[in-house]
């Protein structure tokens, strides 16, 4: 059955997965093998197409350096005359964000597997010398068996250390998602391990309570809360949260 899309470099498009203005993600069928893969394809009609191609190339380099069962597997990158795309394993599962809206009970039943998978993925990313910089439920996939994949390394960067970290200047702009953004990112400081750990704390809090630790009527007030506010313990909203988990989240969210 045709999906209605034209093939991309002989890859048959099976379905549309997600996308925005700069790129789309498709489920594709690899020619010759019939393997199903995920393809992140740059939109050539976007006015900033050159920057987005460079960004995808950088993301592909990060993904290529990673090899872990809880990190989406890199399959290749093409920057051709007609198409620019990255290929990844096709992992059939909704994002954690979708599951928190539609099946929060199922998420809680798989909570142990979720935490283990996300933490193992993040540990591998850090061990390989990278910082993800966009940890959030939209970037975590989990299937019914509790298998987890960390995705979207479009904001990932190399970890700086030693003199490079000491003499690094401020970031030119704030990058990340405001709901999950770390204080040092708001201050435009260089990202560090804690940048991801803070966002992980926000993610765990949301999974356990159904709400994020900080809410505000305006974006700037939300950023100010990330800088200075202390949220109530997750156990105040979910009596099943243990004191140990409260302490862990508080440590992750420390300023």
Short mmCIF file of C-alpha atoms in Angstrom, two decimals:
data_model
loop_
_atom_site.label_atom_id
_atom_site.label_comp_id
_atom_site.label_asym_id
_atom_site.label_seq_id
_atom_site.Cartn_x
_atom_site.Cartn_y
_atom_site.Cartn_z
CA UNK A 1 0.00 0.00 0.00
CA UNK A 2 1.36 3.40 -0.95
CA UNK A 3 1.89 6.00 1.79
CA UNK A 4 1.33 8.81 -0.68
CA UNK A 5 4.94 10.04 -0.40
CA UNK A 6 7.57 9.93 -3.12
CA UNK A 7 10.63 7.73 -2.33
CA UNK A 8 13.73 9.40 -0.88
CA UNK A 9 16.89 7.99 -2.51
CA UNK A 10 15.04 4.71 -3.10
CA UNK A 11 13.86 4.55 0.51
CA UNK A 12 10.12 3.90 0.44
CA UNK A 13 8.29 6.05 2.98
CA UNK A 14 5.97 3.90 5.08
CA UNK A 15 4.58 6.57 7.39
CA UNK A 16 5.06 10.04 8.84
CA UNK A 17 6.25 10.00 12.47
CA UNK A 18 6.79 13.62 13.50
CA UNK A 19 8.14 16.90 12.29
CA UNK A 20 8.16 20.67 12.24
CA UNK A 21 9.24 23.43 9.91
CA UNK A 22 12.90 22.48 9.55
CA UNK A 23 12.69 18.68 9.34
CA UNK A 24 10.38 15.68 9.33
CA UNK A 25 10.84 12.16 10.65
CA UNK A 26 9.52 9.25 8.60
CA UNK A 27 9.35 5.51 8.94
CA UNK A 28 11.12 4.23 5.81
CA UNK A 29 11.90 0.89 4.20
CA UNK A 30 15.54 0.29 3.28
CA UNK A 31 16.05 -0.81 -0.34
CA UNK A 32 17.40 -4.34 -0.70
CA UNK A 33 16.83 -5.38 2.91
CA UNK A 34 13.27 -4.21 3.63
CA UNK A 35 14.47 -3.12 7.08
CA UNK A 36 12.34 -0.44 8.67
CA UNK A 37 14.32 2.62 9.73
CA UNK A 38 13.57 6.13 10.93
CA UNK A 39 14.69 8.96 8.63
CA UNK A 40 15.12 12.54 9.81
CA UNK A 41 14.85 14.58 6.62
CA UNK A 42 15.74 18.26 6.25
CA UNK A 43 13.09 20.46 4.64
CA UNK A 44 14.82 22.08 1.66
CA UNK A 45 12.16 24.80 1.49
CA UNK A 46 13.01 26.23 4.90
CA UNK A 47 14.72 29.67 4.73
CA UNK A 48 17.49 28.52 7.12
CA UNK A 49 18.11 25.25 5.31
CA UNK A 50 21.93 25.62 5.32
CA UNK A 51 22.03 26.02 9.09
CA UNK A 52 19.67 23.09 9.57
CA UNK A 53 21.78 20.85 7.33
CA UNK A 54 24.86 21.76 9.36
CA UNK A 55 22.95 21.08 12.57
CA UNK A 56 21.81 17.64 11.37
CA UNK A 57 25.38 16.81 10.34
CA UNK A 58 26.55 17.70 13.85
CA UNK A 59 23.74 15.65 15.39
CA UNK A 60 24.68 12.68 13.21
CA UNK A 61 28.28 12.91 14.42
CA UNK A 62 27.09 12.70 18.02
CA UNK A 63 24.75 9.78 17.32
CA UNK A 64 27.50 7.92 15.47
CA UNK A 65 29.71 8.14 18.57
CA UNK A 66 27.05 6.53 20.78
CA UNK A 67 26.34 2.82 21.07
CA UNK A 68 23.99 1.77 23.85
CA UNK A 69 20.75 -0.24 23.97
CA UNK A 70 18.91 2.70 25.56
CA UNK A 71 20.08 5.26 22.98
CA UNK A 72 18.49 5.36 19.53
CA UNK A 73 20.90 3.60 17.16
CA UNK A 74 22.58 5.56 14.36
CA UNK A 75 22.35 4.00 10.89
CA UNK A 76 23.84 6.62 8.55
CA UNK A 77 23.91 10.19 7.26
CA UNK A 78 23.53 11.54 3.72
CA UNK A 79 24.12 15.12 2.59
CA UNK A 80 23.31 14.84 -1.10
CA UNK A 81 22.51 17.29 -3.84
CA UNK A 82 18.80 16.64 -3.46
CA UNK A 83 18.27 15.28 0.06
CA UNK A 84 19.91 15.63 3.48
CA UNK A 85 18.90 13.06 6.10
CA UNK A 86 19.98 10.91 9.01
CA UNK A 87 18.93 7.28 9.38
CA UNK A 88 18.25 5.67 12.76
CA UNK A 89 16.74 2.49 14.10
CA UNK A 90 12.96 2.46 13.92
CA UNK A 91 11.79 1.97 17.50
CA UNK A 92 8.03 1.58 17.52
CA UNK A 93 6.90 3.38 20.66
CA UNK A 94 5.22 6.65 21.63
CA UNK A 95 7.09 9.37 23.46
CA UNK A 96 6.93 9.50 27.23
CA UNK A 97 5.07 12.81 26.89
CA UNK A 98 2.26 11.11 24.96
CA UNK A 99 2.12 8.24 27.45
CA UNK A 100 1.86 10.61 30.41
CA UNK A 101 -1.29 12.03 28.79
CA UNK A 102 -2.86 8.75 27.66
CA UNK A 103 -1.53 5.96 29.90
CA UNK A 104 0.00 7.33 33.10
CA UNK A 105 -0.89 4.14 35.00
CA UNK A 106 1.08 2.10 32.46
CA UNK A 107 4.03 4.47 32.84
CA UNK A 108 3.99 4.02 36.61
CA UNK A 109 3.84 0.23 36.22
CA UNK A 110 7.00 0.43 34.10
CA UNK A 111 8.61 3.10 36.30
CA UNK A 112 11.60 1.02 37.37
CA UNK A 113 12.47 0.13 33.77
CA UNK A 114 11.96 3.74 32.72
CA UNK A 115 14.31 5.18 35.35
CA UNK A 116 16.93 2.50 34.72
CA UNK A 117 16.78 3.01 30.96
CA UNK A 118 16.92 6.80 31.00
CA UNK A 119 19.73 6.88 33.57
CA UNK A 120 21.74 4.25 31.68
CA UNK A 121 21.33 6.18 28.43
CA UNK A 122 22.37 9.46 30.02
CA UNK A 123 25.35 7.82 31.70
CA UNK A 124 26.52 6.50 28.33
CA UNK A 125 26.12 9.91 26.69
CA UNK A 126 28.22 11.48 29.44
CA UNK A 127 30.81 8.69 29.35
CA UNK A 128 31.27 9.39 25.64
CA UNK A 129 31.93 13.05 26.42
CA UNK A 130 28.62 14.64 25.41
CA UNK A 131 25.83 16.59 27.08
CA UNK A 132 22.32 16.05 25.71
CA UNK A 133 20.97 19.49 26.69
CA UNK A 134 17.32 18.70 25.94
CA UNK A 135 16.22 16.03 28.40
CA UNK A 136 12.42 15.98 28.44
CA UNK A 137 9.57 13.46 28.04
CA UNK A 138 9.26 14.26 24.32
CA UNK A 139 12.78 12.88 23.83
CA UNK A 140 12.22 9.55 25.56
CA UNK A 141 10.53 6.59 23.86
CA UNK A 142 9.23 3.62 25.86
CA UNK A 143 7.30 0.61 24.61
CA UNK A 144 4.88 -1.66 26.46
CA UNK A 145 7.73 -3.95 27.51
CA UNK A 146 9.46 -1.05 29.25
CA UNK A 147 12.27 -0.81 26.69
CA UNK A 148 13.60 2.75 26.53
CA UNK A 149 15.34 4.87 23.90
CA UNK A 150 16.76 8.36 24.37
CA UNK A 151 16.35 10.39 21.16
CA UNK A 152 16.98 13.82 19.60
CA UNK A 153 20.58 14.94 19.94
CA UNK A 154 20.05 18.15 17.97
CA UNK A 155 21.24 20.30 20.90
CA UNK A 156 23.93 17.90 22.14
CA UNK A 157 27.45 19.23 22.54
CA UNK A 158 30.91 18.11 23.55
CA UNK A 159 31.69 18.33 27.23
CA UNK A 160 34.43 20.83 27.95
CA UNK A 161 37.01 20.03 30.60
CA UNK A 162 40.21 21.41 32.06
CA UNK A 163 41.45 24.70 30.65
CA UNK A 164 38.82 24.65 27.90
CA UNK A 165 36.07 24.73 30.52
CA UNK A 166 37.89 27.31 32.64
CA UNK A 167 38.26 29.82 29.82
CA UNK A 168 34.99 29.18 28.01
CA UNK A 169 32.85 32.29 27.67
CA UNK A 170 29.12 32.58 28.03
CA UNK A 171 26.74 31.02 25.53
CA UNK A 172 25.36 33.46 22.97
CA UNK A 173 21.77 32.30 23.45
CA UNK A 174 19.58 30.15 25.65
CA UNK A 175 18.93 26.74 24.07
CA UNK A 176 16.61 24.12 25.44
CA UNK A 177 13.01 23.80 26.59
CA UNK A 178 12.03 26.30 29.30
CA UNK A 179 10.02 23.82 31.36
CA UNK A 180 13.08 21.56 31.79
CA UNK A 181 15.90 24.10 31.50
CA UNK A 182 18.78 24.15 33.98
CA UNK A 183 19.80 27.31 35.88
CA UNK A 184 23.25 27.48 34.27
CA UNK A 185 21.63 27.43 30.83
CA UNK A 186 19.44 30.38 31.78
CA UNK A 187 22.60 32.22 32.88
CA UNK A 188 24.12 31.38 29.48
CA UNK A 189 26.94 29.45 31.13
CA UNK A 190 28.62 26.52 29.43
CA UNK A 191 26.65 23.26 29.78
CA UNK A 192 27.95 20.73 32.30
CA UNK A 193 26.84 17.30 33.53
CA UNK A 194 24.45 18.95 35.98
CA UNK A 195 22.65 20.53 33.00
CA UNK A 196 21.26 17.12 32.03
CA UNK A 197 20.80 15.95 35.62
CA UNK A 198 18.66 18.97 36.47
CA UNK A 199 16.42 18.31 33.46
CA UNK A 200 16.24 14.65 34.50
CA UNK A 201 14.99 15.79 37.91
CA UNK A 202 12.23 17.83 36.27
CA UNK A 203 11.30 14.82 34.11
CA UNK A 204 11.12 12.42 37.08
CA UNK A 205 9.05 14.91 39.06
CA UNK A 206 6.57 15.20 36.20
CA UNK A 207 6.34 11.44 35.71
CA UNK A 208 5.65 10.88 39.41
CA UNK A 209 3.24 13.76 40.06
CA UNK A 210 1.65 14.57 36.71
CA UNK A 211 2.92 18.14 36.92
CA UNK A 212 6.25 19.87 36.47
CA UNK A 213 7.95 21.29 39.58
CA UNK A 214 7.72 24.88 38.41
CA UNK A 215 4.80 26.68 36.78
CA UNK A 216 4.38 30.39 36.10
CA UNK A 217 2.07 32.69 34.11
CA UNK A 218 4.88 34.02 31.90
CA UNK A 219 8.04 32.48 30.37
CA UNK A 220 10.32 34.89 32.23
CA UNK A 221 8.71 34.11 35.59
CA UNK A 222 9.18 30.41 34.86
CA UNK A 223 12.89 30.97 34.22
CA UNK A 224 13.15 32.91 37.49
CA UNK A 225 11.65 29.96 39.37
CA UNK A 226 14.28 27.65 37.86
CA UNK A 227 16.92 30.05 39.20
CA UNK A 228 15.67 30.49 42.74
CA UNK A 229 12.57 28.49 43.74
CA UNK A 230 12.41 25.18 45.59
CA UNK A 231 9.49 22.93 44.60
CA UNK A 232 7.39 20.94 47.08
CA UNK A 233 8.36 17.30 47.45
CA UNK A 234 6.88 14.97 44.85
CA UNK A 235 5.42 12.90 47.70
CA UNK A 236 3.04 15.79 48.51
CA UNK A 237 1.23 14.99 45.25
CA UNK A 238 1.88 11.24 45.10
CA UNK A 239 1.93 9.32 48.42
CA UNK A 240 3.65 6.39 46.71
CA UNK A 241 6.84 8.45 46.26
CA UNK A 242 9.41 7.28 48.81
CA UNK A 243 11.57 9.59 50.96
CA UNK A 244 14.58 8.30 49.02
CA UNK A 245 13.04 9.41 45.73
CA UNK A 246 12.16 12.80 47.23
CA UNK A 247 15.79 13.24 48.25
CA UNK A 248 17.07 12.13 44.84
CA UNK A 249 14.84 14.58 42.98
CA UNK A 250 15.78 17.38 45.40
CA UNK A 251 19.45 16.67 44.74
CA UNK A 252 18.92 16.65 40.96
CA UNK A 253 17.04 19.97 41.19
CA UNK A 254 19.59 21.66 43.44
CA UNK A 255 20.74 25.04 42.13
#
